[in-house]
Every structure is written in structure tokens, then in C-alpha cells.
Short mmCIF file of C-alpha atoms and ligand atoms in Angstrom, two decimals:
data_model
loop_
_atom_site.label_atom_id
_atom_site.label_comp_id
_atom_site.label_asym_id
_atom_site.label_seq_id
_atom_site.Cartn_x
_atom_site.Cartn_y
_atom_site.Cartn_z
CA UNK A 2 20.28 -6.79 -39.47
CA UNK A 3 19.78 -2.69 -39.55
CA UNK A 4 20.82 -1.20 -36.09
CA UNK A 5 17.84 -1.01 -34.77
CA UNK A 6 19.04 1.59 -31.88
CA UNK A 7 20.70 4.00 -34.45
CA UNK A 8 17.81 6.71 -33.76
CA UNK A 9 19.37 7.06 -30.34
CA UNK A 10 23.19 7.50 -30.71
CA UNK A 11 22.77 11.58 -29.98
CA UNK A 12 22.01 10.11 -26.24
CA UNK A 13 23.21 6.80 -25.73
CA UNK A 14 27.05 7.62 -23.89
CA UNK A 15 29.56 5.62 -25.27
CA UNK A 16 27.32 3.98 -28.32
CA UNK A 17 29.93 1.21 -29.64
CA UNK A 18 29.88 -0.12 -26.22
CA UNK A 19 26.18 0.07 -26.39
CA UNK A 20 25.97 -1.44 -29.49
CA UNK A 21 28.42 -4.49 -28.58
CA UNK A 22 26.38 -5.04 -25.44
CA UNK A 23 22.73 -5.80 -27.27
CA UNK A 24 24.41 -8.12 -29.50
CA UNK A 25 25.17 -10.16 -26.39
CA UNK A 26 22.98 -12.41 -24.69
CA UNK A 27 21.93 -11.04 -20.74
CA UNK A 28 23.37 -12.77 -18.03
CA UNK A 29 21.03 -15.17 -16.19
CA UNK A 30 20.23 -13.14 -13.09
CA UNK A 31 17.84 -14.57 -10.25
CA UNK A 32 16.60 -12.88 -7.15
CA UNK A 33 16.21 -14.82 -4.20
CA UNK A 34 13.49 -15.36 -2.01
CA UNK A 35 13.97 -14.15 1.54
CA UNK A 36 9.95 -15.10 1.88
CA UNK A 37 10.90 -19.20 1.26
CA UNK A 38 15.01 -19.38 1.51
CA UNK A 39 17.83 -17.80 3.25
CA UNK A 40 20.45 -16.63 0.28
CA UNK A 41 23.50 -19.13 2.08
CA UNK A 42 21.03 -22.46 1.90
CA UNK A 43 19.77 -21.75 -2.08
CA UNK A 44 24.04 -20.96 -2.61
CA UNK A 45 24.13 -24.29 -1.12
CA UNK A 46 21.91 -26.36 -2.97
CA UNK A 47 22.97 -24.62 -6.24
CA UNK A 48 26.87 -25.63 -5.63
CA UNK A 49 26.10 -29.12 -4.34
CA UNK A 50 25.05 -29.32 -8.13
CA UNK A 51 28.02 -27.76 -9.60
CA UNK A 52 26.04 -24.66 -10.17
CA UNK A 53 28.04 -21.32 -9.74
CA UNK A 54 26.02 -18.46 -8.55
CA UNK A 55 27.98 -15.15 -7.93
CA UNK A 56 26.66 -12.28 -6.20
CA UNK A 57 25.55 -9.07 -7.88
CA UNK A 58 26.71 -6.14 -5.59
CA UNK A 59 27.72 -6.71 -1.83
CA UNK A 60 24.78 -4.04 -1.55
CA UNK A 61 22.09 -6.26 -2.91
CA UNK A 62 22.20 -9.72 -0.83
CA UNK A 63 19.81 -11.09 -2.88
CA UNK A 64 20.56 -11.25 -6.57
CA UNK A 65 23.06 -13.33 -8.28
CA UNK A 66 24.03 -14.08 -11.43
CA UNK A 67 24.21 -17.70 -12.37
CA UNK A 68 26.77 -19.56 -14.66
CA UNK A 69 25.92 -22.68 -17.18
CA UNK A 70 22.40 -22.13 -16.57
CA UNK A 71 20.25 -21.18 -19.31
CA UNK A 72 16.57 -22.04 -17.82
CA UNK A 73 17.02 -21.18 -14.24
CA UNK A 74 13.00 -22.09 -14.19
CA UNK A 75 13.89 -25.53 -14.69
CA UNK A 76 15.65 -25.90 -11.20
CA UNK A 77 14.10 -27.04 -8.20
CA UNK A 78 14.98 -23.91 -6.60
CA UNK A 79 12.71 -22.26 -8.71
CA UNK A 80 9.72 -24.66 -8.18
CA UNK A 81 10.58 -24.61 -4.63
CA UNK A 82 9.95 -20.54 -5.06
CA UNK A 83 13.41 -19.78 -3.05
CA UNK A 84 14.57 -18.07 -6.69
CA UNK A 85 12.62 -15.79 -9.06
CA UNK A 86 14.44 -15.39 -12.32
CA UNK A 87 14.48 -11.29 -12.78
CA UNK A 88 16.83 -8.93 -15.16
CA UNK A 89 18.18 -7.13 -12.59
CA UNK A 90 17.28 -4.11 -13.56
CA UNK A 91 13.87 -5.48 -13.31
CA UNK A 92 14.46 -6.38 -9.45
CA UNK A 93 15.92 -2.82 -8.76
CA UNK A 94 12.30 -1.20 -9.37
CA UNK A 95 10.98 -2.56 -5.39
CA UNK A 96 14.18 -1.59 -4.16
CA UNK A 97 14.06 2.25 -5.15
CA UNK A 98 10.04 1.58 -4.42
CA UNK A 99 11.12 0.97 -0.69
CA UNK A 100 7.53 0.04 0.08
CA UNK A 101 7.42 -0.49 4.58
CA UNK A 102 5.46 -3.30 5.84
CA UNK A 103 2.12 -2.96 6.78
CA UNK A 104 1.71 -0.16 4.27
CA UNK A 105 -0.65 -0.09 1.35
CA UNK A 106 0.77 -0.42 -2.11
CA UNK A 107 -0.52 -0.53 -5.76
CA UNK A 108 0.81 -2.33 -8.79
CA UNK A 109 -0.89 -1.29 -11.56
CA UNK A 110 0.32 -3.14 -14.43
CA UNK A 111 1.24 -6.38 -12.27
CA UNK A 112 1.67 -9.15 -14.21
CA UNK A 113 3.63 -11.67 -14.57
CA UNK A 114 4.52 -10.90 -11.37
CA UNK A 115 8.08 -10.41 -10.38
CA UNK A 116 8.21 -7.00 -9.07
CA UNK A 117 4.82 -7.80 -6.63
CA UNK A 118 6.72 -10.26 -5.36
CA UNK A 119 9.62 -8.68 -4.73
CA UNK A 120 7.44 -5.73 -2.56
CA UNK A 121 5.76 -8.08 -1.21
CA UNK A 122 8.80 -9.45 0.13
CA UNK A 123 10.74 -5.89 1.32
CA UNK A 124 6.85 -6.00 2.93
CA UNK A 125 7.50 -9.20 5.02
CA UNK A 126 3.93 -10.19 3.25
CA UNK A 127 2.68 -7.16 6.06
CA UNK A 128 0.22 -4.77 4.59
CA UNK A 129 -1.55 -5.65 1.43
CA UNK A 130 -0.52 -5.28 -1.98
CA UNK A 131 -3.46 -4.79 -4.94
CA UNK A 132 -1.78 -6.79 -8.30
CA UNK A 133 -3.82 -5.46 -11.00
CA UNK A 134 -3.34 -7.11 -14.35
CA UNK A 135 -5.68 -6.13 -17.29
CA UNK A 136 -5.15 -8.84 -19.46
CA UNK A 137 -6.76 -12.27 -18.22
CA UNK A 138 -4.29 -14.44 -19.98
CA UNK A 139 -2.25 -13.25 -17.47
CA UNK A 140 -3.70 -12.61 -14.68
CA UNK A 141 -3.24 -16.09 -14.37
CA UNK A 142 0.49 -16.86 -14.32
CA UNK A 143 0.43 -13.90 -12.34
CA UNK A 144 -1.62 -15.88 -9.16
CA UNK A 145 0.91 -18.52 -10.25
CA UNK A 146 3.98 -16.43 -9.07
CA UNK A 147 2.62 -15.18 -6.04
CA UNK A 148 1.52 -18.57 -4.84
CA UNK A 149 4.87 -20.41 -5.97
CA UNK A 150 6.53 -17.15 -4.04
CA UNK A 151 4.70 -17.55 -1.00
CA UNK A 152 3.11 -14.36 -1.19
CA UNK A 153 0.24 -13.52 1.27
CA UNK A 154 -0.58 -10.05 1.71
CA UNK A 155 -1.62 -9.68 -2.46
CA UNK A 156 -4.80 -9.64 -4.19
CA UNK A 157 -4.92 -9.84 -8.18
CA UNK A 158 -7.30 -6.83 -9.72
CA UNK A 159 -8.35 -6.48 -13.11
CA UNK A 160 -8.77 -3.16 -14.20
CA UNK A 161 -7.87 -0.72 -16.75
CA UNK A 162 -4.74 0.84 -14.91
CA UNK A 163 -5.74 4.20 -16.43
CA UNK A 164 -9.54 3.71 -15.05
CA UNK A 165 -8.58 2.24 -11.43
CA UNK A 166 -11.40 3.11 -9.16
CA UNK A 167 -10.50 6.16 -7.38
CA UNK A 168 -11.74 4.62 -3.94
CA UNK A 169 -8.40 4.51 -2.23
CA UNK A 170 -5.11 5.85 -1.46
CA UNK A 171 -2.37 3.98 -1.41
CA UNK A 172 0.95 4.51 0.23
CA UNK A 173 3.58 3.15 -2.72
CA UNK A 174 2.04 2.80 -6.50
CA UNK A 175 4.24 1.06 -8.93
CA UNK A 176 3.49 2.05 -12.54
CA UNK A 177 5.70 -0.37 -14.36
CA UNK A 178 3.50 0.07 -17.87
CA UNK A 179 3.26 -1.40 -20.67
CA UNK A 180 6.24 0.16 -23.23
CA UNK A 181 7.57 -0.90 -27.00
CA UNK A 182 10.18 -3.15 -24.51
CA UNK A 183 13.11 -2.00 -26.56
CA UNK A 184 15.58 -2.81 -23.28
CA UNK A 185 14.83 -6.52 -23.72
CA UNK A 186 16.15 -6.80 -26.98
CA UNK A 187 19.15 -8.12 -26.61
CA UNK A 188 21.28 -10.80 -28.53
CA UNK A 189 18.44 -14.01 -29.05
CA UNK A 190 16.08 -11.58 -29.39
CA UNK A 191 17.37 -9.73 -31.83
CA UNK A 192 14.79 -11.40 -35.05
CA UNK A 193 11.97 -9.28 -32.58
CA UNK A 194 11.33 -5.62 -34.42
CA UNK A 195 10.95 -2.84 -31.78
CA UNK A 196 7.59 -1.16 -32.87
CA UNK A 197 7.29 1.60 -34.61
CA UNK A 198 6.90 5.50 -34.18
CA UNK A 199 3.41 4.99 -34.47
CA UNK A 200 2.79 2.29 -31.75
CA UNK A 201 4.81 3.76 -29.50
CA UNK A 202 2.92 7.03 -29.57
CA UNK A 203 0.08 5.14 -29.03
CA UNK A 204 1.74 3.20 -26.03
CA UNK A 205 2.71 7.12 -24.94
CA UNK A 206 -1.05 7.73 -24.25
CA UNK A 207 -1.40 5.03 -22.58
CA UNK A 208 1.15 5.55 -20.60
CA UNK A 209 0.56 8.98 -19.52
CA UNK A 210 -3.23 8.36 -18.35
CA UNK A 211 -2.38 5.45 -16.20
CA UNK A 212 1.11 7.97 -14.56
CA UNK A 213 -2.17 10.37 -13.88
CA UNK A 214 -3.74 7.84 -12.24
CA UNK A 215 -1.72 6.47 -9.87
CA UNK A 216 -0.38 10.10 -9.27
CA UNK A 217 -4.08 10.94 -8.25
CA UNK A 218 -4.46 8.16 -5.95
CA UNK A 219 -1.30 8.33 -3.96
CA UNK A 220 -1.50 9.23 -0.40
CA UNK A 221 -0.44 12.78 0.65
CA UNK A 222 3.01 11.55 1.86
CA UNK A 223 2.77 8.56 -0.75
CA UNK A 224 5.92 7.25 -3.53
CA UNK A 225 5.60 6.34 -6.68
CA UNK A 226 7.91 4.62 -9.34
CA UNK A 227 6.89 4.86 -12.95
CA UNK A 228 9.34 2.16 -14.52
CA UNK A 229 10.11 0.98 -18.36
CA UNK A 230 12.07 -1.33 -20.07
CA UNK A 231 12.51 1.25 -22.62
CA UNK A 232 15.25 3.44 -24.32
CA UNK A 233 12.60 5.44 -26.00
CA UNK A 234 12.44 9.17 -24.88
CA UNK A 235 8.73 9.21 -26.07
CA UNK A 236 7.74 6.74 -23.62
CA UNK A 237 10.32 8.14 -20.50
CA UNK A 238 10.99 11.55 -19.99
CA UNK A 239 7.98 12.51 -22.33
CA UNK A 240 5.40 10.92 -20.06
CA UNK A 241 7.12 12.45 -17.15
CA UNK A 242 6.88 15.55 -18.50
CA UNK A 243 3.29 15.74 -19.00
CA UNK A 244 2.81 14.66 -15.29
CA UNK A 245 5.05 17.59 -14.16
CA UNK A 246 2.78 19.66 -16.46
CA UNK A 247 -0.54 18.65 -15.45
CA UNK A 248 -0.31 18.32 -11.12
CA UNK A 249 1.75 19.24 -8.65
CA UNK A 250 4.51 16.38 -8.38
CA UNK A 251 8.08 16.00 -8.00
CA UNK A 252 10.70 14.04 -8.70
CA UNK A 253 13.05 12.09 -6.04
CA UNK A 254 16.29 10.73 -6.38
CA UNK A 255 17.01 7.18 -7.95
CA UNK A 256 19.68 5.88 -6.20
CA UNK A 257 20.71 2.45 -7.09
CA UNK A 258 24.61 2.14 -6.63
CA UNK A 259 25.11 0.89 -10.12
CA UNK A 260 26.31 2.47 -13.24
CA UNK A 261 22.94 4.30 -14.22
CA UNK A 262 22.55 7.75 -16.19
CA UNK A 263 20.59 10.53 -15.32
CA UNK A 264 17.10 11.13 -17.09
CA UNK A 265 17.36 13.64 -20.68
CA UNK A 266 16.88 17.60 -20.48
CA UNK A 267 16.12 17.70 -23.51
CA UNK A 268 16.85 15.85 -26.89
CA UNK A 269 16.73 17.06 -30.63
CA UNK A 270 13.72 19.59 -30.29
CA UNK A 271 12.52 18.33 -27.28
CA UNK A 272 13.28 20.16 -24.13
CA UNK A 273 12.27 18.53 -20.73
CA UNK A 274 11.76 19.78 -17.53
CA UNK A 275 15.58 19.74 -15.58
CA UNK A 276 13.79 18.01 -12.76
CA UNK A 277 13.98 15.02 -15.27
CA UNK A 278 17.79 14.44 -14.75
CA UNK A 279 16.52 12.65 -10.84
CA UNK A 280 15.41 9.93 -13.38
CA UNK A 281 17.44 7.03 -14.07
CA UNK A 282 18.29 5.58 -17.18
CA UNK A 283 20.06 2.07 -17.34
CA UNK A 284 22.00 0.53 -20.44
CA UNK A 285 22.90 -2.86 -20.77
CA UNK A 286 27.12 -1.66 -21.48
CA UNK A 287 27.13 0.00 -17.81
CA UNK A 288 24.59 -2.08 -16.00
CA UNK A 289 25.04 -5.86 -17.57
CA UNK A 290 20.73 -6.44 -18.10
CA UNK A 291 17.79 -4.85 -19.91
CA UNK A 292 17.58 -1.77 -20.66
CA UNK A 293 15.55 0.61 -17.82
CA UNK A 294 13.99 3.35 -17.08
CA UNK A 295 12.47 4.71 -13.61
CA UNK A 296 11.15 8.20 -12.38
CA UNK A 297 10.56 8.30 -8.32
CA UNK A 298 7.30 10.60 -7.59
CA UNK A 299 5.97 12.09 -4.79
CA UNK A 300 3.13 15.32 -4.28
CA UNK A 301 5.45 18.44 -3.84
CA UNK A 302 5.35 19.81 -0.16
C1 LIG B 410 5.71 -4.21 -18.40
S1 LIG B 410 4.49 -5.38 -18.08
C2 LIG B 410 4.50 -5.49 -16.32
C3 LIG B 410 5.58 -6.38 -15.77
C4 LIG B 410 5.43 -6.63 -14.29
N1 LIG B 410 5.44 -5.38 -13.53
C5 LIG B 410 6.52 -7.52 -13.74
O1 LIG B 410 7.50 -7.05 -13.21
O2 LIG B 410 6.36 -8.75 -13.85
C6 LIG B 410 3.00 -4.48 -18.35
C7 LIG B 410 1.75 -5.25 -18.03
O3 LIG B 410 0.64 -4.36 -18.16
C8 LIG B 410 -0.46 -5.08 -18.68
N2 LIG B 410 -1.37 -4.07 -19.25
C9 LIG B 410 -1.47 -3.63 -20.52
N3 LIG B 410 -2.39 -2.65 -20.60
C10 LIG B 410 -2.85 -2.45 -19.35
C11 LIG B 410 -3.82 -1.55 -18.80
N4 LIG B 410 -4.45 -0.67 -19.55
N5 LIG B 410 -4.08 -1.66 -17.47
C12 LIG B 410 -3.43 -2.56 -16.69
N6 LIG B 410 -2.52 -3.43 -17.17
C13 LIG B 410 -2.22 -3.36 -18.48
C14 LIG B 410 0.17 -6.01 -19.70
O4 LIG B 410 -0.68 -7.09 -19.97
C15 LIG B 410 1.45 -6.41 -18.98
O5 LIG B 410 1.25 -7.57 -18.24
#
């Protein structure tokens, strides 16, 4: 097949690597579930089986990467909800969230569900968390992960993200939107076509009115995280961009303790605002998952 990727070797550091790396399948990374399991007891029951699961980062006690496994939702571990299989990439987005318990948090494009889990856990299941999921196709496996997680302190919305009513603040908002999902395209899913310029310009509209938003309904001291799982400038630093141009925001460190690159300046004609570069941009050569991308936001001071 064509290189699908080629548009982005002026950006992409170290593009053989990069190329080598999406022609391989992901590891099988799972996150577990401090909620249901302590991480020694789920090692446990895993090796008792013969199943290897080796730790991530010493930094991260909760994801691990599992060997001979290729359905980790087949194990009882799973059903049990003591593991939540997540890129992990994926599970670093409630990390740099840092949501406290008790606090008040949004996730505006929620479903299927992993990342509200995952702040509901850093939560304790304290505070409440608002799930909102526009499709209704899956709104329901979305209930399904937060009840199989043990979640308590979550309630599934269904609203256009970019219409949310604007009857609350919220302490943490995670905008993890809906993007062309180029970062997930990696060895078995090669056969899928990333869309096109046109769709993702399309997606880009989308994606800037639900940033707005969720910028306009964040408390005045509020966070928050506009995540992709995209390479694609158009859909990253672009929709950044506009936010910086259009209210009063700025941009936080990401810091994640893996092997992440800083958001673009600029690229061909473009030229972004340098606040951009306190983005992070993952690639699956440094950082062995899906491709990411995630902005930390807060009102300037
Ligand atoms: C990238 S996925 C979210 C993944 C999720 N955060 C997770 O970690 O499991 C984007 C989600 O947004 C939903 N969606 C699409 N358009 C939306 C809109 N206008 N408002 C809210 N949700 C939307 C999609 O159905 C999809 O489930």
C-alpha cells in the first residue's frame, strides 16, 4: 500500500523509524483498576495463568503491557473490571487531566468510556463526572464500562458537545473529540484509509466549536485537556490556534515522562502561535502506542 503518512515527513522526527513503527502491530496495553483491584493481586491472577504482564514506567503503577495476549477483553480480569484495555497514550490523557476528588469534571465526547473511567478513578468516584456521548449507539457501551468499572460518581449526557448547555462550570473538561484517528492506524489496521483533506476539515469545525465550548464553561481556576489520536496538524495545533485567537486562554505544560514532542510552530505556510510548543505530540517510534495529541488549557491570569 501507498504511505499513507508521507504528507507528514517535513515534521515527523526520525520518519523511517516512524514508518517501521505503524507497520507494527501496538502492544497490548491495559490499565488497571485501582477502583476494583490492587495492581499486585491482578499481577497475580494473570501469572498463575502463565500470563506475563510487565510494567509500563515505574512512574505509572498502573499500566502494563501484556505478552501472548491478543484479546485482553476475553480475561476474567477484564469482566471482573480490575483491567481496562487502553493504548497508553490513551490512559495518559486523565493523568495530565489531574482531575481532584470531589471536583466537578466534564467529558464531552465520552464514549466508549475509558478515559471517564480512568478520572473517575484519580477521583476516588468523589465528585461527579458528566459522560456526554452524542451518539446513542454508544452511549450504551459507554454505561457498560462505567458499570463493569465500578464507577459511581458519573452520569451519561447526550448532547451536542459543541451545544452543551451553558448552565455550569466545571472544574476539569476533557475534550477528547472526535478526529480522522490517523494514530490508530497501525499494522492490522492498515486496509483502513485515513480520510481525506476534505473530512478532516470538516472534523476541524467540529472540533474547534466544541474546544470553545468547554473553554467557555470552565471554572475561573478550571483545566482543560483537548486530546486526539491524530497526526494531523489541521485537527491539533490548528484548532488550538483558533482558541488562542478567539478568548483569553493559555497553554500549560504536558508533562508525561515519556518520549513525547513538543506541539508545531508552524508548518509549510502555516505559522502557529509559539505557545503551541507546551503541546504534546506522541508517535508510536518514541512512545510504543497510538499516535496522540494533547493541549493543557487554562483562562490566563
Ligand atoms: C475520540 S472518541 C472519544 C473516546 C473516549 N474519550 C474514550 O476515551 O473512550 C469521540 C467520541 O465523540 C462522539 N461524538 C461525535 N460527535 C460528537 C458531538 N458533536 N458531541 C459529542 N460527542 C460526539 C463520538 O461518537 C465518539 O464516541
Amino acid at each position: 500500500m501507498d504511505f499513507v503518512f508521507d504528507e507528514y515527513m517535513d515534521f515527523i522526527p526520525d520518519f523511517s523509524f516512524f514508518e517501521q513503527a505503524v507497520h507494527r502491530p501496538p502492544p497490548v496495553h491495559v490499565r488497571i483498576n485501582r477502583l476494583k483491584a490492587r495492581p499486585e493481586d491482578v499481577l497475580s491472577s494473570l501469572s498463575s495463568r502463565g500470563i506475563k504482564a510487565s510494567q509500563v514506567s515505574e512512574r505509572y503503577g498502573s499500566f502494563y503491557v501484556l505478552e501472548g495476549v491478543s484479546h485482553p477483553g476475553n480475561l476474567p480480569e477484564y469482566h471482573l473490571g480490575c483491567i481496562h484495555p487502553q493504548a497508553l497514550t490513551s490512559c495518559l490523557a486523565a493523568v495530565v487531566l489531574n482531575p481532584s476528588p470531589g471536583s466537578r469534571v466534564l467529558d464531552m465526547c465520552a464514549a466508549p468510556g475509558g478515559k471517564t473511567a480512568h478520572i473517575s478513578e484519580l477521583m476516588q468516584n468523589r465528585g461527579l463526572v458528566v459522560a456526554n456521548e452524542l451518539v446513542p449507539a454508544r452511549q450504551s457501551p459507554l454505561g457498560h464500562t462505567l458499570t463493569r468499572l465500578g464507577i459511581m460518581n458519573a452520569v451519561v449526557t447526550g448532547y451536542q458537545a459543541q451545544e452543551f448547555p451553558m448552565r455550569n462550570r466545571f472544574d476539569f473538561i476533557l475534550a477528547d473529540v472526535p478526529c480522522s484517528g490517523e494514530g490508530g492506524l497501525r499494522a492490522e489496521k492498515e486496509h483502513k484509509k485515513p480520510s481525506g483533506r476534505r473530512g478532516r476539515m470538516i472534523l476541524q469545525e467540529l472540533q474547534k466549536r466544541i474546544l470553545l465550548r468547554g473553554f467557555d464553561m470552565l471554572a475561573d481556576r478550571g483545566i482543560m485537556l483537548y486530546s486526539t489520536c491524530t497526526y494531523n496538524p489541521d485537527e491539533n495545533e490548528a484548532v488550538v490556534q483558533y482558541l488562542l485567537e478567539q478568548r483569553d486562554a493559555e497553554l500549560l505544560p504536558v508533562q508525561t515522562g515519556f518520549n513525547q514532542e513538543p506541539g508545531l510552530s508552524s508548518r509549510k505556510k502555516e505559522h502557529y502561535d509559539s505557545r503551541l510548543t507546551a503541546a504534546a505530540r506522541f508517535y508510536p517510534h518514541r512512545v510504543d502506542s497510538v499516535g496522540f495529541f494533547m493541549a493543557r488549557i487554562r483562562r490566563r491570569r
